[in-house]
Short mmCIF file of C-alpha atoms in Angstrom, two decimals:
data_model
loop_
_atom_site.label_atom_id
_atom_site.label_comp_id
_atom_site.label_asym_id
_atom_site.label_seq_id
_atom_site.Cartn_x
_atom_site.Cartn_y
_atom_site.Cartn_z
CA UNK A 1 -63.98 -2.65 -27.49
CA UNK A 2 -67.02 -2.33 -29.26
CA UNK A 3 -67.78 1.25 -30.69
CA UNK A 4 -69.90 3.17 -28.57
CA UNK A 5 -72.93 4.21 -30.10
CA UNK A 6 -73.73 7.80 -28.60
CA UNK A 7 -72.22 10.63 -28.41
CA UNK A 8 -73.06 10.66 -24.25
CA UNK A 9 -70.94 6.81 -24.01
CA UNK A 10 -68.16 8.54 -25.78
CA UNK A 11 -68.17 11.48 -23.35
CA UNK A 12 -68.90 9.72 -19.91
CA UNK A 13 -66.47 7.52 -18.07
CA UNK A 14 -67.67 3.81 -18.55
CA UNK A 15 -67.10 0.22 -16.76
CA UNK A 16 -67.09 -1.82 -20.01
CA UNK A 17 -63.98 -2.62 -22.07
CA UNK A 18 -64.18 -5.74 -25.15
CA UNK A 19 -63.51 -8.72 -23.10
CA UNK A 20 -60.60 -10.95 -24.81
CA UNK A 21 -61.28 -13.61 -27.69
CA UNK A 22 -61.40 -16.05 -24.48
CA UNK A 23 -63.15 -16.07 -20.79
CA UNK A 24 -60.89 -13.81 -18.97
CA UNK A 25 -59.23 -14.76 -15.39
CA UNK A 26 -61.12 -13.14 -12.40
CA UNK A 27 -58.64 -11.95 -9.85
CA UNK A 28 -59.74 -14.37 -7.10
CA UNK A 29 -58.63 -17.16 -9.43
CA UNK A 30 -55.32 -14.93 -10.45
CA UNK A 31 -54.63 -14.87 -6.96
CA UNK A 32 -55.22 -18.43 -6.24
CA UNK A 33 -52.62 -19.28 -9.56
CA UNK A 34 -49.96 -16.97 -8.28
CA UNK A 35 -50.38 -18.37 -4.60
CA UNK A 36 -49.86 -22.28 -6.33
CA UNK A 37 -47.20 -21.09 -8.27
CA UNK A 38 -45.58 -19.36 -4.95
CA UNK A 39 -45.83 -22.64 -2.90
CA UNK A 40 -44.41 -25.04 -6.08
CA UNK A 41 -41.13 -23.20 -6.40
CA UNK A 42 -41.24 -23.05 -2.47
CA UNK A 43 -41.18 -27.15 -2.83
CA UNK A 44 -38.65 -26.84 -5.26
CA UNK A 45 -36.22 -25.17 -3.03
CA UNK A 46 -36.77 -27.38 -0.09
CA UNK A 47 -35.95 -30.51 -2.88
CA UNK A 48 -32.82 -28.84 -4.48
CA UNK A 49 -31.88 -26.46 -1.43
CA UNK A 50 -31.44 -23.54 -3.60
CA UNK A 51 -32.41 -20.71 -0.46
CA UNK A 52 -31.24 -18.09 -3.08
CA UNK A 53 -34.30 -18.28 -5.99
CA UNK A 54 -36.84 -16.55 -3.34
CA UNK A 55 -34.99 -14.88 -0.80
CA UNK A 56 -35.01 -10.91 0.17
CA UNK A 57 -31.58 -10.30 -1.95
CA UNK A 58 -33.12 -12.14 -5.36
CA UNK A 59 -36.30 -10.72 -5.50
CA UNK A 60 -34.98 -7.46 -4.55
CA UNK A 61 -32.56 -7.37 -7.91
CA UNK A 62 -35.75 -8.87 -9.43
CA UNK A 63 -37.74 -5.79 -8.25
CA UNK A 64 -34.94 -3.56 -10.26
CA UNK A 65 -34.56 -5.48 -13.26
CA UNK A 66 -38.36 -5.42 -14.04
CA UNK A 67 -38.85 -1.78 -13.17
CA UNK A 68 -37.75 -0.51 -16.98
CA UNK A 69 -39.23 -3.65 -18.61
CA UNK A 70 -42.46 -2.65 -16.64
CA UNK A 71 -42.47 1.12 -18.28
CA UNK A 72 -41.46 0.21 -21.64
CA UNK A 73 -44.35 -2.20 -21.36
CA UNK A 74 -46.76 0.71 -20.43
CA UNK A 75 -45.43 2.76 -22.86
CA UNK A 76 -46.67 0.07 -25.69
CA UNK A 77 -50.02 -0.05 -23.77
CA UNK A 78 -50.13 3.55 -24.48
CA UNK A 79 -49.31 3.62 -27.97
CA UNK A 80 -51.44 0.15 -28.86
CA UNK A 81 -54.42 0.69 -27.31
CA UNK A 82 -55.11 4.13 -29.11
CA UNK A 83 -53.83 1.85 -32.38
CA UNK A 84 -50.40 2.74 -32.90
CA UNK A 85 -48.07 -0.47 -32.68
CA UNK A 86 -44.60 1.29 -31.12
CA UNK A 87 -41.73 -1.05 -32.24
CA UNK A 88 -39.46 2.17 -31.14
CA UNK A 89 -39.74 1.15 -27.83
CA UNK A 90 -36.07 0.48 -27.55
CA UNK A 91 -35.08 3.76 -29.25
CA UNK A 92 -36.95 5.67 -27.10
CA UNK A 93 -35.25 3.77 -24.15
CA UNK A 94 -31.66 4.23 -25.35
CA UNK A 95 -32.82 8.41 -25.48
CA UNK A 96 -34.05 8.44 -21.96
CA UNK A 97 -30.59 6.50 -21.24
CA UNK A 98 -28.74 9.51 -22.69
CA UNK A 99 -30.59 12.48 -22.03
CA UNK A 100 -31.06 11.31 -18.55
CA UNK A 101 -27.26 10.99 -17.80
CA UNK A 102 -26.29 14.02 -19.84
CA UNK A 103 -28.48 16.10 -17.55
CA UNK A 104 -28.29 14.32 -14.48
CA UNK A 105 -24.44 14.91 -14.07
CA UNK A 106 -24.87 18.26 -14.86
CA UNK A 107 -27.56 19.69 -13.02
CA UNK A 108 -28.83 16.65 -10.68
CA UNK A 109 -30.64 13.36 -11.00
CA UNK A 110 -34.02 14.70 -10.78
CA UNK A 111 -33.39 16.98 -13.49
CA UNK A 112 -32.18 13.47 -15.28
CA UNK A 113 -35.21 12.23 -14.96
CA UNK A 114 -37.45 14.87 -16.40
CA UNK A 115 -35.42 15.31 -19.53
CA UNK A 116 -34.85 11.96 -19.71
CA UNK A 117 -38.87 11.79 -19.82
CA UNK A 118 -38.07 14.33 -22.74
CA UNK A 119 -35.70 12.84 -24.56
CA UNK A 120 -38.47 9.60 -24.72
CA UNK A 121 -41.16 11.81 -25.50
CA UNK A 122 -39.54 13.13 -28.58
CA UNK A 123 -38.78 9.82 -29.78
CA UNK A 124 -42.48 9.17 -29.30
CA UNK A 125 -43.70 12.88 -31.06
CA UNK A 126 -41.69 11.54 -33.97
CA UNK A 127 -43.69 8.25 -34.06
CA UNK A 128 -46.57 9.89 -34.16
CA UNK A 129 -45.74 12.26 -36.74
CA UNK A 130 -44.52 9.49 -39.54
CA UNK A 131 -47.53 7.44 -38.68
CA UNK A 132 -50.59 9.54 -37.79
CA UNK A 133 -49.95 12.20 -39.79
CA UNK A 134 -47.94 10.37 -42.80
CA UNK A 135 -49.69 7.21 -42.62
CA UNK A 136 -45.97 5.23 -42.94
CA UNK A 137 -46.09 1.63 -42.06
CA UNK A 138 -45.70 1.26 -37.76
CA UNK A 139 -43.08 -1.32 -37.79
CA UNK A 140 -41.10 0.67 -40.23
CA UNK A 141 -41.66 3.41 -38.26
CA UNK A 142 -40.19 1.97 -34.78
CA UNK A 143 -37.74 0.03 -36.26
CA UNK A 144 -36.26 3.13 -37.95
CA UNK A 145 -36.53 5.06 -34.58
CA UNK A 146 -34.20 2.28 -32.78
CA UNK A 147 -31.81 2.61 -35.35
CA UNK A 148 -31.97 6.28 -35.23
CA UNK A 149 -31.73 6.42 -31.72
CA UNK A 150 -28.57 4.06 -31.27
CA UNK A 151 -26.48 6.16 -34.20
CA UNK A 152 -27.87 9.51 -32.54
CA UNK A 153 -26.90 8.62 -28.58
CA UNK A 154 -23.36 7.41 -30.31
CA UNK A 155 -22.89 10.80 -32.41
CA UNK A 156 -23.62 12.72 -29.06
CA UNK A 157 -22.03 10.75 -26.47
CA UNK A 158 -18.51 11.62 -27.43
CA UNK A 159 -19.36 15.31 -27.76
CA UNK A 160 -20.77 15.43 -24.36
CA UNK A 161 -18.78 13.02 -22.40
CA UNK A 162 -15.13 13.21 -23.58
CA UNK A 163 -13.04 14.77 -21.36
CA UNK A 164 -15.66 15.14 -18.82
CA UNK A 165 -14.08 13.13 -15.40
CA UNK A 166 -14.98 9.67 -15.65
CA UNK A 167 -16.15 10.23 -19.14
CA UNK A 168 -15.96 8.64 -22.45
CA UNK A 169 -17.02 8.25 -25.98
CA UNK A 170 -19.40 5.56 -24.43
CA UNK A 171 -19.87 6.49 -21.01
CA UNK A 172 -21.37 9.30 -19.27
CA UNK A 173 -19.66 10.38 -15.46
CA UNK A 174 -21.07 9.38 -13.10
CA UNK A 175 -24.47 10.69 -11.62
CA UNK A 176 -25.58 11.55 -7.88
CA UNK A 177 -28.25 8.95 -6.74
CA UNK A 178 -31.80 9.57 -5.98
CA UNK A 179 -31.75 7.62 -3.02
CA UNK A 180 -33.41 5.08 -1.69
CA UNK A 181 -35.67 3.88 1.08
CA UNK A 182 -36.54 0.59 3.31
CA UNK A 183 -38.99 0.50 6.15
CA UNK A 184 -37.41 -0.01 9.02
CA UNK A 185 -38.53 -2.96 11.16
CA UNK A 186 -40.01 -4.24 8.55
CA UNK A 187 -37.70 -5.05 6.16
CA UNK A 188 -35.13 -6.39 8.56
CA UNK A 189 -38.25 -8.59 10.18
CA UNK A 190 -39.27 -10.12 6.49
CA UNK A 191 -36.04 -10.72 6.24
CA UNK A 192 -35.37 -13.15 8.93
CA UNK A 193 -38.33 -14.76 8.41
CA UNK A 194 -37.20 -15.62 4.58
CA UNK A 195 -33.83 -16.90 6.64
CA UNK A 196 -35.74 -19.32 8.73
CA UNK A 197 -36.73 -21.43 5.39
CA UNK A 198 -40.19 -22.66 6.45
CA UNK A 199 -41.98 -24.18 3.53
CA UNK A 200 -44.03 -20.86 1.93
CA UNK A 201 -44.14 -18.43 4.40
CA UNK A 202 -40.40 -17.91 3.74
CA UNK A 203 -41.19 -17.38 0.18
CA UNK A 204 -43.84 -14.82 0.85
CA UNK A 205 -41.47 -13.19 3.44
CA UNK A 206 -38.83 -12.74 0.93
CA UNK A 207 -41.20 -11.44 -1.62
CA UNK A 208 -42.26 -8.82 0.11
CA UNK A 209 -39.40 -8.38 1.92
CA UNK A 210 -37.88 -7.62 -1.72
CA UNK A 211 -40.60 -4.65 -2.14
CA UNK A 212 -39.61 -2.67 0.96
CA UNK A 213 -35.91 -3.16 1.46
CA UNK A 214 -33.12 -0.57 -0.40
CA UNK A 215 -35.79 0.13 -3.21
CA UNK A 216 -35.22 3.58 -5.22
CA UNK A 217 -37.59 6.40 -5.06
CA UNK A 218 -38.12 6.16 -8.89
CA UNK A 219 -38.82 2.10 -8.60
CA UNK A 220 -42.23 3.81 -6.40
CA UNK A 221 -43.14 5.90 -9.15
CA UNK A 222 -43.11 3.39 -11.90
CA UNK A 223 -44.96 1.11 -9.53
CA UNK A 224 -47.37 3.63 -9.02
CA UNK A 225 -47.70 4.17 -12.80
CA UNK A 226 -49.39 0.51 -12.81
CA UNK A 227 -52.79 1.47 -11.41
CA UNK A 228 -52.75 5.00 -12.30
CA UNK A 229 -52.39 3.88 -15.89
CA UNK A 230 -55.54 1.04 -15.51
CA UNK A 231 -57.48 3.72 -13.60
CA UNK A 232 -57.19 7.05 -16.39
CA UNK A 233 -57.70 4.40 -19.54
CA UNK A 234 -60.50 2.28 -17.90
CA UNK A 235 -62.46 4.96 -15.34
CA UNK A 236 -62.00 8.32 -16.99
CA UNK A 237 -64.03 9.86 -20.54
CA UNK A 238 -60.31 11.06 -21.67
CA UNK A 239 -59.10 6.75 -21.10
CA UNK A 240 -62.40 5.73 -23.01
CA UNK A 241 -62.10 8.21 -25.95
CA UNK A 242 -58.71 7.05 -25.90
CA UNK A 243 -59.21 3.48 -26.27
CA UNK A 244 -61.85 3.60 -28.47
CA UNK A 245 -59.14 5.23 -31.00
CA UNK A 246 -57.67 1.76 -30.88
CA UNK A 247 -60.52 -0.27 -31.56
CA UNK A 248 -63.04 1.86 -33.94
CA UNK A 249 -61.82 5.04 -34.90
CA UNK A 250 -64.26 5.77 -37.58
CA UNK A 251 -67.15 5.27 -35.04
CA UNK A 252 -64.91 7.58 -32.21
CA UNK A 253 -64.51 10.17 -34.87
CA UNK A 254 -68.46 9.96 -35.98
CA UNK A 255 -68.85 10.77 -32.15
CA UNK A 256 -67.15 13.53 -32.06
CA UNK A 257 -63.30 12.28 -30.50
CA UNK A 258 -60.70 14.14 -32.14
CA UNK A 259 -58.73 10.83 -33.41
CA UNK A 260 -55.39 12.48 -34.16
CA UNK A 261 -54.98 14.28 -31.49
CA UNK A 262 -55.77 10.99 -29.25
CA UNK A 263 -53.13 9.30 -30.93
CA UNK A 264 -50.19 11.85 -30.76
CA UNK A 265 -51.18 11.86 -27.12
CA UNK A 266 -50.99 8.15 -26.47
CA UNK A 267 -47.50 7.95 -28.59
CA UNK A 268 -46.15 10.64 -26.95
CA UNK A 269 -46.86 9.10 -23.41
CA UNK A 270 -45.58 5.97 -24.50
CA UNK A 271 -42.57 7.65 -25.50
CA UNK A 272 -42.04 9.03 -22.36
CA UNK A 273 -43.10 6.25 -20.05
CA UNK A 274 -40.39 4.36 -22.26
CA UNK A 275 -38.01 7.19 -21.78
CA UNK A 276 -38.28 6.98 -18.07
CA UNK A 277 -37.55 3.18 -18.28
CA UNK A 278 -34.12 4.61 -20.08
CA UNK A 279 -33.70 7.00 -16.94
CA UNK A 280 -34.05 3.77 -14.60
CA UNK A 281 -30.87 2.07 -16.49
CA UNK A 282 -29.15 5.22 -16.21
CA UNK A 283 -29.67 6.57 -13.32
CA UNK A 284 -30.74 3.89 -10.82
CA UNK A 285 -29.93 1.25 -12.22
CA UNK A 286 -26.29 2.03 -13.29
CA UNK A 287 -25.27 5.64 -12.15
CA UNK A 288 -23.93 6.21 -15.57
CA UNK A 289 -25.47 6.00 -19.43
CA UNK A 290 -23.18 3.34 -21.10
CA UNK A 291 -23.26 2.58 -24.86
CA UNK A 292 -26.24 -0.69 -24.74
CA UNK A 293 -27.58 -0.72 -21.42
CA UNK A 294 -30.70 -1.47 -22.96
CA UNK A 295 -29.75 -4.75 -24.11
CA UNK A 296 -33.21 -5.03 -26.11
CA UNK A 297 -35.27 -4.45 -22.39
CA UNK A 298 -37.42 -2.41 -24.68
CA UNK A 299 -38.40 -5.61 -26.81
CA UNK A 300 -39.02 -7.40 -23.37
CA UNK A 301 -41.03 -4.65 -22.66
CA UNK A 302 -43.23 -5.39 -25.84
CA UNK A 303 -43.31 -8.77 -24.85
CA UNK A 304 -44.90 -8.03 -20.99
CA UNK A 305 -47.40 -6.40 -22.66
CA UNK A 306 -48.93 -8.77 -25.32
CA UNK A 307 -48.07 -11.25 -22.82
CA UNK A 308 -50.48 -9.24 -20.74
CA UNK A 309 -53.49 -9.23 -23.03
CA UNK A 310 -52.68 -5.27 -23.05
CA UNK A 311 -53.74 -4.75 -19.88
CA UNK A 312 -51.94 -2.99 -16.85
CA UNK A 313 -52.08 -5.85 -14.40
CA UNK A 314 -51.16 -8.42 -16.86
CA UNK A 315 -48.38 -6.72 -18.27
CA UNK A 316 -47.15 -6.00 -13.95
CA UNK A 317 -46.73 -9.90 -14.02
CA UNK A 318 -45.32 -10.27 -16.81
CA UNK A 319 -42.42 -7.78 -16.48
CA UNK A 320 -42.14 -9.12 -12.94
CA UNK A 321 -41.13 -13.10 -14.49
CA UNK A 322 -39.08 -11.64 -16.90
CA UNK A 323 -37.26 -9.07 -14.43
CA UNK A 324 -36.91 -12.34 -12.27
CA UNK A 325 -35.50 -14.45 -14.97
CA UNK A 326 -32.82 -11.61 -15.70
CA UNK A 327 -32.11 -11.30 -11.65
CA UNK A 328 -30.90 -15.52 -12.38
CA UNK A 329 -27.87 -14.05 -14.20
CA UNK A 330 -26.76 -11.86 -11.36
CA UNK A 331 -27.28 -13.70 -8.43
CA UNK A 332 -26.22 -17.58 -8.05
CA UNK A 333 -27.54 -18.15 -11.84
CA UNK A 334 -26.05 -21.52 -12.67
CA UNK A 335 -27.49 -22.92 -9.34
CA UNK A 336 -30.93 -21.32 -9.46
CA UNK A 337 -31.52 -22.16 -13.29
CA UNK A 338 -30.62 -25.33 -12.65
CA UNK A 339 -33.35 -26.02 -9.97
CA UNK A 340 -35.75 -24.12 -11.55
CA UNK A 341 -35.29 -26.65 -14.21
CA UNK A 342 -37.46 -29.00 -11.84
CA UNK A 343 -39.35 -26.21 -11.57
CA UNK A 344 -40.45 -26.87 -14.92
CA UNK A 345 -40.77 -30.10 -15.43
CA UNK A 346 -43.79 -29.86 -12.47
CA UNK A 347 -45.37 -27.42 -14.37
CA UNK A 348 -45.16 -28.79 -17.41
CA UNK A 349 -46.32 -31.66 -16.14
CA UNK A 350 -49.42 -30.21 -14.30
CA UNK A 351 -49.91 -28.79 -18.06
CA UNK A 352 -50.74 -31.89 -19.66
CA UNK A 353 -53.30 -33.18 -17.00
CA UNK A 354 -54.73 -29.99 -17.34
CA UNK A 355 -54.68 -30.44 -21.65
CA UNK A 356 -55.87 -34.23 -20.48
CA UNK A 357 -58.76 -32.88 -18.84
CA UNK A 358 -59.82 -30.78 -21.13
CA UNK A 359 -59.41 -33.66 -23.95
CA UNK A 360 -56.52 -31.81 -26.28
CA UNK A 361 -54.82 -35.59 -25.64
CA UNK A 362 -52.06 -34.71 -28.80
CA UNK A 363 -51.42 -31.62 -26.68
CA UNK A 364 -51.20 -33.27 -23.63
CA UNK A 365 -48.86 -35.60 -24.58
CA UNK A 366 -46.61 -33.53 -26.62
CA UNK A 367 -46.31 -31.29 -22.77
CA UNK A 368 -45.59 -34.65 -20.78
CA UNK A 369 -42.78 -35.47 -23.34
CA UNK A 370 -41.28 -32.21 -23.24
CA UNK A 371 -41.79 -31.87 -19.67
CA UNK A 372 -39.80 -35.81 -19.11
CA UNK A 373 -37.26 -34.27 -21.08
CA UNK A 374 -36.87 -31.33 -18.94
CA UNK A 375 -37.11 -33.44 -15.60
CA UNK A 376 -33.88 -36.13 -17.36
CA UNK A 377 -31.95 -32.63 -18.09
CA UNK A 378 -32.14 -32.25 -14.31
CA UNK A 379 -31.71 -35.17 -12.98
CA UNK A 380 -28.43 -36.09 -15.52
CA UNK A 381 -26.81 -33.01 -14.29
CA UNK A 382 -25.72 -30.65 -11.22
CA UNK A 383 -25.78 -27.19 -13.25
CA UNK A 384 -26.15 -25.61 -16.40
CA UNK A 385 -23.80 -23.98 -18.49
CA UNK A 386 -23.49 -20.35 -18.35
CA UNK A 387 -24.90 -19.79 -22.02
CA UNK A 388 -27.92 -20.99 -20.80
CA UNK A 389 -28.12 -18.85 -17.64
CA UNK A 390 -27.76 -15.65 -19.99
CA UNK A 391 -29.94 -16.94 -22.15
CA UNK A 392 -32.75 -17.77 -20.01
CA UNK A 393 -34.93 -14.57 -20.04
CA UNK A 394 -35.05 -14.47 -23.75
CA UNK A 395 -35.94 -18.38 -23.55
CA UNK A 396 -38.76 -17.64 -20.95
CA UNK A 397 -39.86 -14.59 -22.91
CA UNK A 398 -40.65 -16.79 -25.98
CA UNK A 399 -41.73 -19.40 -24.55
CA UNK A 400 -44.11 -17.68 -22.54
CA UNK A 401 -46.03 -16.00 -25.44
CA UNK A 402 -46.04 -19.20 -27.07
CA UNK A 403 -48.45 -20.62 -24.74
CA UNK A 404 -49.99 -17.49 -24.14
CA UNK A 405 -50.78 -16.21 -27.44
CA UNK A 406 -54.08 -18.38 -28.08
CA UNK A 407 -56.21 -16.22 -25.13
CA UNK A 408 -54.69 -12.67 -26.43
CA UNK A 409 -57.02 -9.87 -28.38
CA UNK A 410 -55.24 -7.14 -29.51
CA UNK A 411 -57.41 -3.78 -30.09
CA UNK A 412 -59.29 -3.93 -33.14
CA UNK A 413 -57.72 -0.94 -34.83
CA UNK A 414 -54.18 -1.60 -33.90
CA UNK A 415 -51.45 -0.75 -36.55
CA UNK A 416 -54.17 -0.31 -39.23
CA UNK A 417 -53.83 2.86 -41.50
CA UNK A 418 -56.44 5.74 -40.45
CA UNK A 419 -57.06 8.76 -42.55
CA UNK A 420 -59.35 11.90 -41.25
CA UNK A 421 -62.97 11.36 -42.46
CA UNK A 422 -62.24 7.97 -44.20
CA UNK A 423 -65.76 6.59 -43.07
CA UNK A 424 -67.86 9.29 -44.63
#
């Protein structure tokens, strides 16, 4: 974002944000590469048969399994685009994991949820504190928060759980559920249109039919948290102010914006939003905290949001292929890995003509090989081992910021050291 230049752009809500290093993808186009995507993975089930990659069922566990990645992502928008890189992402998590349980057994799940919010935000007040006010190194910083926040939760979780019914020195009792919703009609008319297995349609129908069928009061909120976050950062003074922490703060601090107290907001919230992504695993999720529910969803998190060029809708997709990707181990994973294996070889494939035609020829034919590769792994075999099933998210998660990390632009200012008057 380039620094505004008067006092009146700092403190009036503005339309303009830095673009990205490259041209950015309008959302008519978006739409038109989710809507291809959609109808090539419908022509991959109708070749391999494999009904269970988009029906109701899958994209419903799909739906749950991206929900935390989805708030840990927002929490590192937060943090990064008022300049703070939050590595502590998973620490904060693994708080809003325990101090969600711990008071949602005791007093009720909706309590759970607000001190699991908390328990996140006090992960992210202590962020702030070491690197705002102390000026320590971020990744130090986070990293030292995840490893203060796993030997914390294990110190606490035998005090508070042992001897409790159902309890352990890893596991919390259980806690009452905060219910869940589907629209009636609805969801039981999506649903047997996704039976009928007509080429697309069906794939839509089970989409959507994954959105309003058994889905937790909680998975609405952190929905919700998608646009709300894009419209306070992008069409309010206080998102603009914010922002332009990230990008110039010497400039925002000329201007008048109180930088430090910008920051400590924007960590704080992340640690929260992060927090509540703990309270998902915890409470919805699983209605228990158990000793690495996490399993590193908080680094996945990261990973939806560079993967989303730090931006809310960007980072909603991005969650939503790696939530989907996780949903493979769960339901029919050998089978559906396998044909989305053909999956992507096509893609690949449609790669390199698309390299061709824009005359990167070594890049183009580096993607066809890889992609013939890909295509002779499915072909020479009926199903994949099970390694490769649980590893498949963390595959997809690095192999999608590997061809994505050419069009990203992180905010100017992010992770660099800021001091209180350093421009004068």
């Amino acid at each position: 974002m380039t620094a505004p230049t008067t006092a009146t752009d700092v403190n009036q809500p503005s339309l303009e944000h830095a673009p990205p290093a490259g041209r950015r993808m309008s959302w008519p186009v978006l739409c038109l590469v989710i809507a291809g995507a959609l109808a090539l993975t419908s022509l991959v089930r109708l070749i391999t048969g494999a009904d269970g990659i988009t029906n109701v069922s899958q994209m419903s566990t799909a739906l749950q399994l991206a929900v935390p990645i989805g708030l840990a992502g927002l929490g590192g928008l937060w943090a990064e685009r008022a300049g703070v890189v939050n590595i502590g992402l998973e620490g904060m998590m693994i708080l809003g994991t325990w101090f969600g349980a711990w008071a949602g057994f005791q007093w009720g799940p909706w309590t759970g949820v607000l001190v699991g919010l908390i328990g996140g935000a006090l992960g992210g007040l202590l962020h702030a504190i070491v690197t705002v006010t102390f000026n320590v190194n971020h990744i130090v910083s986070g990293v030292a928060i995840n490893i203060l926040a796993l030997g914390a939760t294990r110190y606490l979780a035998p005090l508070a759980f042992e001897g409790r019914s159902g309890g352990s020195a890893k596991q919390s009792p259980a806690v009452d559920s905060l219910g869940h919703f589907t629209v009636p009609g609805l969801s039981d008319g999506l649903s047997d249109l996704n039976d009928k297995g007509w080429f697309f349609v069906s794939d839509i129908a089970g989409l959507l039919g994954g959105l309003v069928t058994n889905v937790s009061w909680l998975t609405l909120i952190a929905v919700a948290l998608v646009p709300a976050t894009w419209w306070i950062l992008w069409r309010t003074a206080f998102g603009l102010r914010l922002r332009s922490c990230g990008e110039n703060p010497i400039a925002a601090e000329s201007l008048g914006v109180n930088v430090y107290k910008y920051k400590y907001l924007a960590v704080i919230i992340s640690g929260a939003l992060a927090g509540l992504g703990g309270v998902f695993l915890s409470i919805v999720a699983n209605p228990f905290y158990l000793e690495g529910q996490t399993s590193g969803r908080g680094y996945i998190g990261l990973a939806a949001m560079i993967f989303g060029n730090w931006m809310p809708g960007g980072l909603a997709i991005g969650a939503g292929l790696f939530g989907y990707t996780d949903s493979l181990n769960l339901r029919g994973g050998s089978a559906n890995v396998h044909a989305l294996l053909l999956l992507g070889a096509l893609l690949l494939v449609i790669g390199a003509i698309w390299l061709a035609v824009r005359r990167k020829y070594v890049n183009a034919v580096i993607t066809l090989v890889v992609g013939a590769l890909v295509f002779a792994w499915y072909a020479g075999t009926n199903e994949v081992p099970n390694q490769v099933v649980s590893a498949t998210p963390y595959v997809i998660t690095l192999v999608v910021l590997a061809l994505s990390a050419q069009r990203l632009r992180m905010p100017k200012a992010d992770g660099m050291p800021y001091r209180k008057g350093q421009g004068k």
